[in-house]
Short mmCIF file of N, CA and C in Angstrom, two decimals:
data_model
loop_
_atom_site.label_atom_id
_atom_site.label_comp_id
_atom_site.label_asym_id
_atom_site.label_seq_id
_atom_site.Cartn_x
_atom_site.Cartn_y
_atom_site.Cartn_z
N MET A 1 8.95 4.96 -14.01
CA MET A 1 8.97 3.89 -15.01
C MET A 1 8.25 4.40 -16.26
N HIS A 2 8.79 4.07 -17.39
CA HIS A 2 8.20 4.47 -18.66
C HIS A 2 6.87 3.74 -18.85
N ASN A 3 5.89 4.43 -19.46
CA ASN A 3 4.54 3.87 -19.58
C ASN A 3 4.51 2.52 -20.27
N SER A 4 5.26 2.35 -21.38
CA SER A 4 5.21 1.07 -22.08
C SER A 4 5.82 -0.04 -21.23
N LEU A 5 6.84 0.30 -20.43
CA LEU A 5 7.42 -0.71 -19.53
C LEU A 5 6.42 -1.10 -18.45
N ARG A 6 5.72 -0.10 -17.93
CA ARG A 6 4.71 -0.38 -16.90
C ARG A 6 3.60 -1.24 -17.49
N GLU A 7 3.15 -0.90 -18.70
CA GLU A 7 2.09 -1.68 -19.34
C GLU A 7 2.55 -3.11 -19.58
N LYS A 8 3.80 -3.31 -19.97
CA LYS A 8 4.32 -4.67 -20.19
C LYS A 8 4.34 -5.45 -18.88
N GLU A 9 4.72 -4.77 -17.80
CA GLU A 9 4.74 -5.44 -16.49
C GLU A 9 3.32 -5.84 -16.08
N TRP A 10 2.38 -4.94 -16.26
CA TRP A 10 0.99 -5.25 -15.94
C TRP A 10 0.48 -6.40 -16.80
N ALA A 11 0.82 -6.38 -18.07
CA ALA A 11 0.38 -7.44 -18.98
C ALA A 11 0.97 -8.78 -18.55
N THR A 12 2.23 -8.78 -18.13
CA THR A 12 2.87 -10.01 -17.65
C THR A 12 2.12 -10.55 -16.44
N TRP A 13 1.78 -9.67 -15.51
CA TRP A 13 1.04 -10.09 -14.31
C TRP A 13 -0.34 -10.60 -14.67
N LEU A 14 -1.02 -9.93 -15.60
CA LEU A 14 -2.37 -10.37 -15.96
C LEU A 14 -2.32 -11.73 -16.68
N ARG A 15 -1.33 -11.93 -17.53
CA ARG A 15 -1.18 -13.25 -18.19
C ARG A 15 -1.00 -14.34 -17.13
N ALA A 16 -0.13 -14.07 -16.16
CA ALA A 16 0.11 -15.05 -15.09
C ALA A 16 -1.16 -15.26 -14.26
N ALA A 17 -1.90 -14.19 -14.02
CA ALA A 17 -3.14 -14.30 -13.25
C ALA A 17 -4.16 -15.15 -13.98
N ILE A 18 -4.27 -14.95 -15.28
CA ILE A 18 -5.21 -15.74 -16.07
C ILE A 18 -4.82 -17.21 -16.02
N ALA A 19 -3.51 -17.48 -15.91
CA ALA A 19 -3.02 -18.85 -15.81
C ALA A 19 -3.17 -19.42 -14.40
N GLY A 20 -3.66 -18.59 -13.45
CA GLY A 20 -3.93 -19.09 -12.10
C GLY A 20 -3.00 -18.58 -11.01
N ASP A 21 -2.10 -17.65 -11.31
CA ASP A 21 -1.16 -17.13 -10.32
C ASP A 21 -1.83 -16.03 -9.50
N GLY A 22 -2.22 -16.36 -8.28
CA GLY A 22 -2.92 -15.42 -7.41
C GLY A 22 -2.07 -14.25 -6.98
N VAL A 23 -0.79 -14.47 -6.75
CA VAL A 23 0.11 -13.39 -6.35
C VAL A 23 0.23 -12.38 -7.48
N ALA A 24 0.37 -12.86 -8.70
CA ALA A 24 0.46 -11.97 -9.86
C ALA A 24 -0.83 -11.17 -10.02
N TYR A 25 -1.97 -11.81 -9.78
CA TYR A 25 -3.24 -11.12 -9.90
C TYR A 25 -3.35 -10.01 -8.86
N GLN A 26 -2.92 -10.29 -7.65
CA GLN A 26 -2.95 -9.27 -6.61
C GLN A 26 -2.02 -8.11 -6.98
N ARG A 27 -0.83 -8.40 -7.47
CA ARG A 27 0.10 -7.35 -7.91
C ARG A 27 -0.53 -6.51 -9.02
N PHE A 28 -1.16 -7.19 -9.98
CA PHE A 28 -1.79 -6.48 -11.09
C PHE A 28 -2.86 -5.52 -10.57
N LEU A 29 -3.75 -6.02 -9.73
CA LEU A 29 -4.84 -5.17 -9.23
C LEU A 29 -4.33 -4.00 -8.41
N GLN A 30 -3.33 -4.25 -7.57
CA GLN A 30 -2.78 -3.17 -6.76
C GLN A 30 -2.09 -2.12 -7.62
N ALA A 31 -1.42 -2.56 -8.67
CA ALA A 31 -0.70 -1.62 -9.54
C ALA A 31 -1.64 -0.85 -10.45
N VAL A 32 -2.69 -1.50 -10.93
CA VAL A 32 -3.56 -0.87 -11.93
C VAL A 32 -4.64 0.02 -11.29
N THR A 33 -4.99 -0.20 -10.05
CA THR A 33 -6.07 0.56 -9.42
C THR A 33 -5.81 2.07 -9.39
N PRO A 34 -4.61 2.54 -9.02
CA PRO A 34 -4.40 4.01 -9.07
C PRO A 34 -4.54 4.57 -10.49
N PHE A 35 -4.11 3.82 -11.48
CA PHE A 35 -4.27 4.22 -12.88
C PHE A 35 -5.75 4.34 -13.23
N LEU A 36 -6.53 3.33 -12.84
CA LEU A 36 -7.97 3.34 -13.13
C LEU A 36 -8.65 4.50 -12.42
N ARG A 37 -8.24 4.77 -11.18
CA ARG A 37 -8.84 5.86 -10.40
C ARG A 37 -8.55 7.20 -11.07
N ALA A 38 -7.32 7.40 -11.52
CA ALA A 38 -6.97 8.65 -12.20
C ALA A 38 -7.75 8.79 -13.50
N MET A 39 -7.86 7.70 -14.24
CA MET A 39 -8.59 7.74 -15.50
C MET A 39 -10.08 8.03 -15.25
N ALA A 40 -10.65 7.41 -14.24
CA ALA A 40 -12.07 7.64 -13.93
C ALA A 40 -12.29 9.09 -13.52
N ARG A 41 -11.37 9.66 -12.78
CA ARG A 41 -11.50 11.07 -12.39
C ARG A 41 -11.46 11.98 -13.62
N ARG A 42 -10.53 11.68 -14.54
CA ARG A 42 -10.45 12.47 -15.77
C ARG A 42 -11.73 12.34 -16.58
N ARG A 43 -12.26 11.13 -16.66
CA ARG A 43 -13.50 10.91 -17.42
C ARG A 43 -14.66 11.68 -16.79
N CYS A 44 -14.77 11.62 -15.47
CA CYS A 44 -15.84 12.36 -14.79
C CYS A 44 -15.73 13.85 -15.11
N GLU A 45 -14.52 14.36 -15.05
CA GLU A 45 -14.30 15.77 -15.35
C GLU A 45 -14.69 16.10 -16.79
N SER A 46 -14.26 15.26 -17.73
CA SER A 46 -14.55 15.55 -19.14
C SER A 46 -16.04 15.38 -19.47
N PHE A 47 -16.75 14.52 -18.74
CA PHE A 47 -18.18 14.32 -18.99
C PHE A 47 -19.04 15.25 -18.13
N GLY A 48 -18.41 16.04 -17.30
CA GLY A 48 -19.18 16.94 -16.44
C GLY A 48 -19.88 16.22 -15.31
N ALA A 49 -19.39 15.06 -14.95
CA ALA A 49 -19.98 14.29 -13.85
C ALA A 49 -19.30 14.69 -12.54
N PRO A 50 -20.01 14.55 -11.44
CA PRO A 50 -19.39 14.86 -10.15
C PRO A 50 -18.20 13.94 -9.89
N ALA A 51 -17.18 14.49 -9.25
CA ALA A 51 -15.98 13.70 -8.94
C ALA A 51 -16.31 12.50 -8.08
N SER A 52 -17.40 12.57 -7.32
CA SER A 52 -17.79 11.46 -6.45
C SER A 52 -18.16 10.21 -7.25
N GLU A 53 -18.47 10.36 -8.53
CA GLU A 53 -18.81 9.22 -9.38
C GLU A 53 -17.58 8.36 -9.68
N ALA A 54 -16.40 8.95 -9.60
CA ALA A 54 -15.17 8.26 -10.02
C ALA A 54 -14.96 6.95 -9.27
N GLU A 55 -15.13 6.97 -7.97
CA GLU A 55 -14.87 5.75 -7.20
C GLU A 55 -15.87 4.66 -7.53
N ASP A 56 -17.12 5.03 -7.78
CA ASP A 56 -18.11 4.03 -8.20
C ASP A 56 -17.69 3.41 -9.53
N VAL A 57 -17.22 4.24 -10.43
CA VAL A 57 -16.77 3.75 -11.73
C VAL A 57 -15.59 2.80 -11.54
N VAL A 58 -14.64 3.16 -10.67
CA VAL A 58 -13.48 2.30 -10.41
C VAL A 58 -13.93 0.93 -9.91
N GLN A 59 -14.88 0.90 -8.99
CA GLN A 59 -15.35 -0.38 -8.46
C GLN A 59 -16.01 -1.21 -9.55
N GLU A 60 -16.80 -0.56 -10.39
CA GLU A 60 -17.44 -1.26 -11.51
C GLU A 60 -16.38 -1.80 -12.47
N VAL A 61 -15.34 -1.02 -12.72
CA VAL A 61 -14.26 -1.44 -13.62
C VAL A 61 -13.52 -2.63 -13.04
N LEU A 62 -13.21 -2.58 -11.75
CA LEU A 62 -12.51 -3.71 -11.13
C LEU A 62 -13.34 -4.99 -11.20
N LEU A 63 -14.64 -4.87 -11.00
CA LEU A 63 -15.51 -6.04 -11.14
C LEU A 63 -15.51 -6.55 -12.59
N ALA A 64 -15.56 -5.63 -13.53
CA ALA A 64 -15.56 -6.01 -14.94
C ALA A 64 -14.24 -6.68 -15.32
N ILE A 65 -13.14 -6.14 -14.84
CA ILE A 65 -11.84 -6.75 -15.12
C ILE A 65 -11.82 -8.17 -14.57
N HIS A 66 -12.30 -8.31 -13.35
CA HIS A 66 -12.29 -9.65 -12.74
C HIS A 66 -13.15 -10.63 -13.54
N LEU A 67 -14.33 -10.20 -13.90
CA LEU A 67 -15.24 -11.10 -14.60
C LEU A 67 -14.85 -11.33 -16.06
N LYS A 68 -14.20 -10.36 -16.68
CA LYS A 68 -13.91 -10.43 -18.11
C LYS A 68 -12.43 -10.55 -18.44
N ARG A 69 -11.59 -10.84 -17.43
CA ARG A 69 -10.15 -10.87 -17.69
C ARG A 69 -9.77 -11.91 -18.75
N GLY A 70 -10.56 -12.94 -18.90
CA GLY A 70 -10.29 -13.94 -19.91
C GLY A 70 -10.56 -13.45 -21.34
N THR A 71 -11.21 -12.29 -21.48
CA THR A 71 -11.50 -11.76 -22.82
C THR A 71 -10.35 -10.92 -23.36
N TRP A 72 -9.40 -10.55 -22.50
CA TRP A 72 -8.27 -9.76 -22.97
C TRP A 72 -7.38 -10.64 -23.84
N ASP A 73 -7.03 -10.15 -24.99
CA ASP A 73 -6.14 -10.85 -25.91
C ASP A 73 -4.70 -10.52 -25.53
N PRO A 74 -3.96 -11.47 -24.96
CA PRO A 74 -2.59 -11.20 -24.51
C PRO A 74 -1.65 -10.74 -25.63
N ALA A 75 -2.04 -10.93 -26.87
CA ALA A 75 -1.20 -10.47 -27.98
C ALA A 75 -1.40 -8.97 -28.25
N ARG A 76 -2.40 -8.38 -27.62
CA ARG A 76 -2.70 -6.96 -27.85
C ARG A 76 -2.31 -6.14 -26.63
N PRO A 77 -2.12 -4.85 -26.80
CA PRO A 77 -1.75 -3.99 -25.65
C PRO A 77 -2.85 -3.97 -24.59
N LEU A 78 -2.44 -3.86 -23.36
CA LEU A 78 -3.37 -3.86 -22.23
C LEU A 78 -4.04 -2.50 -22.04
N GLY A 79 -3.33 -1.42 -22.28
CA GLY A 79 -3.84 -0.08 -22.04
C GLY A 79 -5.16 0.21 -22.73
N PRO A 80 -5.28 -0.03 -24.03
CA PRO A 80 -6.56 0.24 -24.71
C PRO A 80 -7.70 -0.61 -24.16
N TRP A 81 -7.41 -1.84 -23.77
CA TRP A 81 -8.44 -2.71 -23.20
C TRP A 81 -8.96 -2.11 -21.89
N LEU A 82 -8.03 -1.67 -21.03
CA LEU A 82 -8.43 -1.04 -19.76
C LEU A 82 -9.19 0.26 -20.02
N SER A 83 -8.69 1.07 -20.95
CA SER A 83 -9.35 2.34 -21.27
C SER A 83 -10.77 2.13 -21.77
N THR A 84 -10.96 1.11 -22.56
CA THR A 84 -12.29 0.81 -23.08
C THR A 84 -13.24 0.41 -21.96
N ILE A 85 -12.76 -0.38 -21.02
CA ILE A 85 -13.60 -0.78 -19.88
C ILE A 85 -14.00 0.46 -19.07
N VAL A 86 -13.03 1.33 -18.79
CA VAL A 86 -13.34 2.55 -18.02
C VAL A 86 -14.35 3.40 -18.78
N ARG A 87 -14.13 3.59 -20.07
CA ARG A 87 -15.05 4.38 -20.88
C ARG A 87 -16.46 3.79 -20.84
N ASN A 88 -16.55 2.47 -21.04
CA ASN A 88 -17.87 1.83 -21.05
C ASN A 88 -18.58 1.93 -19.70
N LYS A 89 -17.83 1.76 -18.61
CA LYS A 89 -18.44 1.85 -17.28
C LYS A 89 -18.86 3.29 -16.99
N MET A 90 -18.09 4.25 -17.48
CA MET A 90 -18.47 5.65 -17.30
C MET A 90 -19.76 5.94 -18.07
N ILE A 91 -19.85 5.44 -19.28
CA ILE A 91 -21.07 5.62 -20.08
C ILE A 91 -22.26 4.96 -19.39
N ASP A 92 -22.06 3.75 -18.87
CA ASP A 92 -23.14 3.07 -18.13
C ASP A 92 -23.60 3.92 -16.95
N THR A 93 -22.65 4.49 -16.22
CA THR A 93 -22.98 5.34 -15.07
C THR A 93 -23.78 6.55 -15.51
N MET A 94 -23.34 7.18 -16.60
CA MET A 94 -24.04 8.36 -17.09
C MET A 94 -25.45 8.00 -17.59
N ARG A 95 -25.59 6.86 -18.23
CA ARG A 95 -26.91 6.43 -18.70
C ARG A 95 -27.86 6.21 -17.54
N ARG A 96 -27.34 5.60 -16.48
CA ARG A 96 -28.19 5.38 -15.30
C ARG A 96 -28.69 6.70 -14.73
N ARG A 97 -27.90 7.73 -14.88
CA ARG A 97 -28.27 9.05 -14.38
C ARG A 97 -29.10 9.83 -15.39
N GLY A 98 -29.28 9.27 -16.59
CA GLY A 98 -30.13 9.90 -17.58
C GLY A 98 -29.48 11.02 -18.35
N ARG A 99 -28.17 10.98 -18.51
CA ARG A 99 -27.47 12.02 -19.26
C ARG A 99 -27.07 11.50 -20.62
N LEU A 100 -27.03 12.42 -21.58
CA LEU A 100 -26.56 12.10 -22.92
C LEU A 100 -25.04 12.16 -22.90
N VAL A 101 -24.39 11.11 -23.40
CA VAL A 101 -22.94 11.04 -23.38
C VAL A 101 -22.42 10.91 -24.80
N ALA A 102 -21.49 11.76 -25.16
CA ALA A 102 -20.80 11.65 -26.44
C ALA A 102 -19.32 11.45 -26.14
N VAL A 103 -18.74 10.40 -26.67
CA VAL A 103 -17.35 10.09 -26.39
C VAL A 103 -16.52 10.34 -27.65
N PRO A 104 -15.60 11.31 -27.60
CA PRO A 104 -14.74 11.54 -28.75
C PRO A 104 -13.83 10.33 -28.99
N ILE A 105 -13.55 10.06 -30.24
CA ILE A 105 -12.73 8.90 -30.59
C ILE A 105 -11.33 9.02 -30.00
N GLU A 106 -10.86 10.26 -29.81
CA GLU A 106 -9.52 10.45 -29.23
C GLU A 106 -9.43 9.93 -27.81
N ASP A 107 -10.56 9.80 -27.13
CA ASP A 107 -10.56 9.34 -25.74
C ASP A 107 -10.49 7.83 -25.61
N VAL A 108 -10.54 7.12 -26.72
CA VAL A 108 -10.55 5.66 -26.64
C VAL A 108 -9.21 5.14 -26.11
N ILE A 109 -8.12 5.73 -26.56
CA ILE A 109 -6.80 5.27 -26.13
C ILE A 109 -6.19 6.33 -25.24
N GLU A 110 -6.07 6.00 -23.98
CA GLU A 110 -5.49 6.91 -23.00
C GLU A 110 -4.02 6.56 -22.78
N THR A 111 -3.28 7.53 -22.33
CA THR A 111 -1.92 7.22 -21.93
C THR A 111 -1.96 6.56 -20.57
N LEU A 112 -0.93 5.84 -20.25
CA LEU A 112 -0.91 5.10 -18.99
C LEU A 112 -0.27 5.93 -17.88
N GLU A 113 -0.82 7.12 -17.65
CA GLU A 113 -0.35 7.92 -16.54
C GLU A 113 -1.31 7.72 -15.39
N ALA A 114 -0.77 7.59 -14.20
CA ALA A 114 -1.62 7.37 -13.04
C ALA A 114 -1.06 8.13 -11.85
N ASP A 115 -1.95 8.50 -10.96
CA ASP A 115 -1.50 9.04 -9.70
C ASP A 115 -0.85 7.89 -8.94
N GLU A 116 0.34 8.09 -8.47
CA GLU A 116 1.07 7.02 -7.80
C GLU A 116 0.66 6.87 -6.34
N GLN A 117 -0.29 7.68 -5.90
CA GLN A 117 -0.73 7.59 -4.51
C GLN A 117 -1.64 6.39 -4.35
N ALA A 118 -1.27 5.49 -3.48
CA ALA A 118 -2.14 4.34 -3.18
C ALA A 118 -3.00 4.71 -1.98
N ASP A 119 -4.23 4.37 -2.06
CA ASP A 119 -5.16 4.71 -1.00
C ASP A 119 -5.19 3.58 0.02
N ASP A 120 -4.63 3.82 1.21
CA ASP A 120 -4.57 2.78 2.24
C ASP A 120 -5.95 2.35 2.72
N LEU A 121 -6.95 3.18 2.48
CA LEU A 121 -8.29 2.84 2.93
C LEU A 121 -8.95 1.79 2.04
N ASP A 122 -8.42 1.57 0.83
CA ASP A 122 -9.00 0.58 -0.08
C ASP A 122 -9.09 -0.79 0.58
N HIS A 123 -8.01 -1.21 1.23
CA HIS A 123 -7.97 -2.52 1.86
C HIS A 123 -9.03 -2.61 2.97
N LEU A 124 -9.16 -1.54 3.74
CA LEU A 124 -10.15 -1.54 4.81
C LEU A 124 -11.56 -1.58 4.25
N ASP A 125 -11.81 -0.87 3.15
CA ASP A 125 -13.12 -0.90 2.50
C ASP A 125 -13.47 -2.31 2.04
N VAL A 126 -12.49 -2.98 1.44
CA VAL A 126 -12.71 -4.34 0.94
C VAL A 126 -13.05 -5.26 2.11
N GLU A 127 -12.29 -5.18 3.17
CA GLU A 127 -12.53 -6.05 4.33
C GLU A 127 -13.90 -5.77 4.94
N ARG A 128 -14.28 -4.50 5.03
CA ARG A 128 -15.57 -4.13 5.60
C ARG A 128 -16.71 -4.69 4.75
N LEU A 129 -16.59 -4.57 3.43
CA LEU A 129 -17.63 -5.09 2.55
C LEU A 129 -17.68 -6.61 2.58
N LEU A 130 -16.52 -7.26 2.56
CA LEU A 130 -16.49 -8.72 2.60
C LEU A 130 -17.11 -9.26 3.89
N ALA A 131 -16.94 -8.54 4.98
CA ALA A 131 -17.49 -8.98 6.26
C ALA A 131 -19.02 -9.02 6.22
N ARG A 132 -19.62 -8.29 5.29
CA ARG A 132 -21.08 -8.25 5.19
C ARG A 132 -21.65 -9.40 4.35
N LEU A 133 -20.77 -10.17 3.71
CA LEU A 133 -21.23 -11.34 2.95
C LEU A 133 -21.37 -12.53 3.89
N LYS A 134 -22.26 -13.44 3.53
CA LYS A 134 -22.43 -14.67 4.29
C LYS A 134 -21.50 -15.74 3.71
N ASP A 135 -21.13 -16.70 4.55
CA ASP A 135 -20.38 -17.85 4.04
C ASP A 135 -21.34 -18.72 3.26
N PRO A 136 -20.98 -19.39 2.22
CA PRO A 136 -19.64 -19.54 1.66
C PRO A 136 -19.27 -18.42 0.68
N GLN A 137 -20.19 -17.47 0.42
CA GLN A 137 -19.88 -16.41 -0.55
C GLN A 137 -18.61 -15.65 -0.16
N ARG A 138 -18.49 -15.26 1.11
CA ARG A 138 -17.31 -14.52 1.56
C ARG A 138 -16.05 -15.33 1.30
N ASP A 139 -16.08 -16.60 1.65
CA ASP A 139 -14.93 -17.48 1.46
C ASP A 139 -14.58 -17.60 -0.03
N ILE A 140 -15.59 -17.71 -0.87
CA ILE A 140 -15.36 -17.85 -2.31
C ILE A 140 -14.74 -16.57 -2.88
N VAL A 141 -15.28 -15.41 -2.50
CA VAL A 141 -14.72 -14.14 -3.01
C VAL A 141 -13.30 -13.96 -2.52
N GLN A 142 -13.06 -14.23 -1.24
CA GLN A 142 -11.69 -14.08 -0.72
C GLN A 142 -10.74 -15.04 -1.44
N SER A 143 -11.18 -16.24 -1.65
CA SER A 143 -10.33 -17.24 -2.29
C SER A 143 -10.00 -16.86 -3.73
N ILE A 144 -11.02 -16.54 -4.52
CA ILE A 144 -10.83 -16.32 -5.95
C ILE A 144 -10.40 -14.89 -6.24
N SER A 145 -11.12 -13.91 -5.71
CA SER A 145 -10.88 -12.51 -6.06
C SER A 145 -9.73 -11.88 -5.30
N VAL A 146 -9.55 -12.24 -4.05
CA VAL A 146 -8.50 -11.61 -3.25
C VAL A 146 -7.20 -12.40 -3.33
N ARG A 147 -7.29 -13.71 -3.09
CA ARG A 147 -6.06 -14.51 -3.10
C ARG A 147 -5.71 -15.05 -4.48
N GLY A 148 -6.66 -15.05 -5.41
CA GLY A 148 -6.39 -15.49 -6.78
C GLY A 148 -6.38 -16.99 -6.97
N THR A 149 -6.99 -17.72 -6.06
CA THR A 149 -7.09 -19.16 -6.18
C THR A 149 -8.02 -19.50 -7.35
N SER A 150 -7.75 -20.56 -8.04
CA SER A 150 -8.59 -20.93 -9.19
C SER A 150 -9.96 -21.40 -8.71
N ILE A 151 -10.91 -21.35 -9.62
CA ILE A 151 -12.26 -21.83 -9.31
C ILE A 151 -12.21 -23.32 -8.99
N ARG A 152 -11.43 -24.06 -9.75
CA ARG A 152 -11.31 -25.50 -9.53
C ARG A 152 -10.81 -25.80 -8.12
N ASP A 153 -9.73 -25.12 -7.70
CA ASP A 153 -9.17 -25.36 -6.36
C ASP A 153 -10.14 -24.93 -5.27
N THR A 154 -10.81 -23.81 -5.49
CA THR A 154 -11.78 -23.33 -4.50
C THR A 154 -12.93 -24.32 -4.38
N ALA A 155 -13.43 -24.80 -5.51
CA ALA A 155 -14.54 -25.77 -5.50
C ALA A 155 -14.12 -27.05 -4.77
N SER A 156 -12.92 -27.50 -5.04
CA SER A 156 -12.42 -28.72 -4.40
C SER A 156 -12.32 -28.53 -2.88
N ARG A 157 -11.76 -27.39 -2.47
CA ARG A 157 -11.58 -27.13 -1.05
C ARG A 157 -12.92 -27.02 -0.32
N LEU A 158 -13.93 -26.47 -0.99
CA LEU A 158 -15.24 -26.28 -0.36
C LEU A 158 -16.22 -27.42 -0.63
N ASN A 159 -15.76 -28.46 -1.33
CA ASN A 159 -16.62 -29.59 -1.69
C ASN A 159 -17.86 -29.13 -2.45
N MET A 160 -17.62 -28.25 -3.43
CA MET A 160 -18.70 -27.72 -4.27
C MET A 160 -18.34 -28.00 -5.73
N SER A 161 -19.33 -27.96 -6.60
CA SER A 161 -19.03 -28.08 -8.03
C SER A 161 -18.48 -26.74 -8.51
N GLU A 162 -17.73 -26.78 -9.61
CA GLU A 162 -17.19 -25.54 -10.17
C GLU A 162 -18.32 -24.61 -10.58
N GLY A 163 -19.39 -25.15 -11.13
CA GLY A 163 -20.53 -24.34 -11.52
C GLY A 163 -21.15 -23.63 -10.33
N ALA A 164 -21.29 -24.34 -9.22
CA ALA A 164 -21.86 -23.74 -8.02
C ALA A 164 -20.97 -22.61 -7.49
N VAL A 165 -19.65 -22.80 -7.59
CA VAL A 165 -18.72 -21.77 -7.15
C VAL A 165 -18.84 -20.54 -8.06
N ARG A 166 -18.94 -20.77 -9.36
CA ARG A 166 -19.10 -19.64 -10.30
C ARG A 166 -20.38 -18.85 -10.01
N VAL A 167 -21.48 -19.57 -9.78
CA VAL A 167 -22.75 -18.91 -9.49
C VAL A 167 -22.64 -18.13 -8.18
N ALA A 168 -22.07 -18.74 -7.16
CA ALA A 168 -21.92 -18.06 -5.86
C ALA A 168 -21.01 -16.84 -5.99
N LEU A 169 -19.94 -16.95 -6.77
CA LEU A 169 -19.04 -15.82 -6.97
C LEU A 169 -19.77 -14.68 -7.68
N HIS A 170 -20.48 -15.01 -8.73
CA HIS A 170 -21.22 -13.99 -9.48
C HIS A 170 -22.22 -13.27 -8.57
N ARG A 171 -22.98 -14.03 -7.80
CA ARG A 171 -23.97 -13.44 -6.90
C ARG A 171 -23.28 -12.59 -5.82
N ALA A 172 -22.17 -13.08 -5.31
CA ALA A 172 -21.45 -12.34 -4.27
C ALA A 172 -20.92 -11.02 -4.82
N LEU A 173 -20.37 -11.04 -6.04
CA LEU A 173 -19.84 -9.81 -6.63
C LEU A 173 -20.97 -8.81 -6.90
N LYS A 174 -22.13 -9.29 -7.32
CA LYS A 174 -23.28 -8.40 -7.51
C LYS A 174 -23.70 -7.80 -6.17
N THR A 175 -23.70 -8.62 -5.13
CA THR A 175 -24.06 -8.14 -3.80
C THR A 175 -23.06 -7.09 -3.32
N LEU A 176 -21.76 -7.36 -3.53
CA LEU A 176 -20.73 -6.40 -3.13
C LEU A 176 -20.90 -5.08 -3.87
N ALA A 177 -21.18 -5.14 -5.15
CA ALA A 177 -21.37 -3.92 -5.92
C ALA A 177 -22.56 -3.13 -5.38
N ALA A 178 -23.65 -3.82 -5.08
CA ALA A 178 -24.84 -3.15 -4.54
C ALA A 178 -24.55 -2.56 -3.16
N LEU A 179 -23.83 -3.30 -2.32
CA LEU A 179 -23.46 -2.79 -1.00
C LEU A 179 -22.59 -1.55 -1.13
N TYR A 180 -21.64 -1.60 -2.05
CA TYR A 180 -20.75 -0.46 -2.23
C TYR A 180 -21.53 0.77 -2.69
N ARG A 181 -22.43 0.56 -3.67
CA ARG A 181 -23.23 1.69 -4.17
C ARG A 181 -24.12 2.25 -3.06
N SER A 182 -24.73 1.39 -2.26
CA SER A 182 -25.62 1.87 -1.20
C SER A 182 -24.84 2.61 -0.11
N ASP A 183 -23.62 2.17 0.15
CA ASP A 183 -22.79 2.84 1.16
C ASP A 183 -22.34 4.22 0.69
N ASN A 184 -22.22 4.39 -0.62
CA ASN A 184 -21.68 5.64 -1.15
C ASN A 184 -22.74 6.53 -1.79
N SER A 185 -24.00 6.22 -1.55
CA SER A 185 -25.03 7.10 -2.12
C SER A 185 -25.63 7.98 -1.06
#
């Protein structure tokens, strides 16, 4: 598939996901993850970071996409938005390690080439990490992040306020990120 066609398809799915379509959100995440992984590997290589950092960056990017998906302007191309998130998360990773990072302006806009290999272990990793969360956090993450159910519907189903669901989701995602980092360090 041509890159611009793929980007349009991803943008269509993300627009639908923002509107509350959980199936579209799942399609978007499954399609974009190999692209993000390839981009993170290239960034690690260009910054002189160990290749092992790439997967941590991908997880941080996926969390950022989830939390900030409402900031994407649907009238603008999706590729530069994703590239910027990857670049920023890579810089954050390098800063945590105490390295000086210089990012050439040419690296801001990446082409949408991705390794088409899907990692079957991703699903197992997600399930293993989710199993370590306590209810209702696990239920909230599965409902909103995995199935794409809206916060309103999740709150209604769990007899919680929308604010409480947002707080629980935020805390659960922070916990998942910490668990993932501790498992991979």
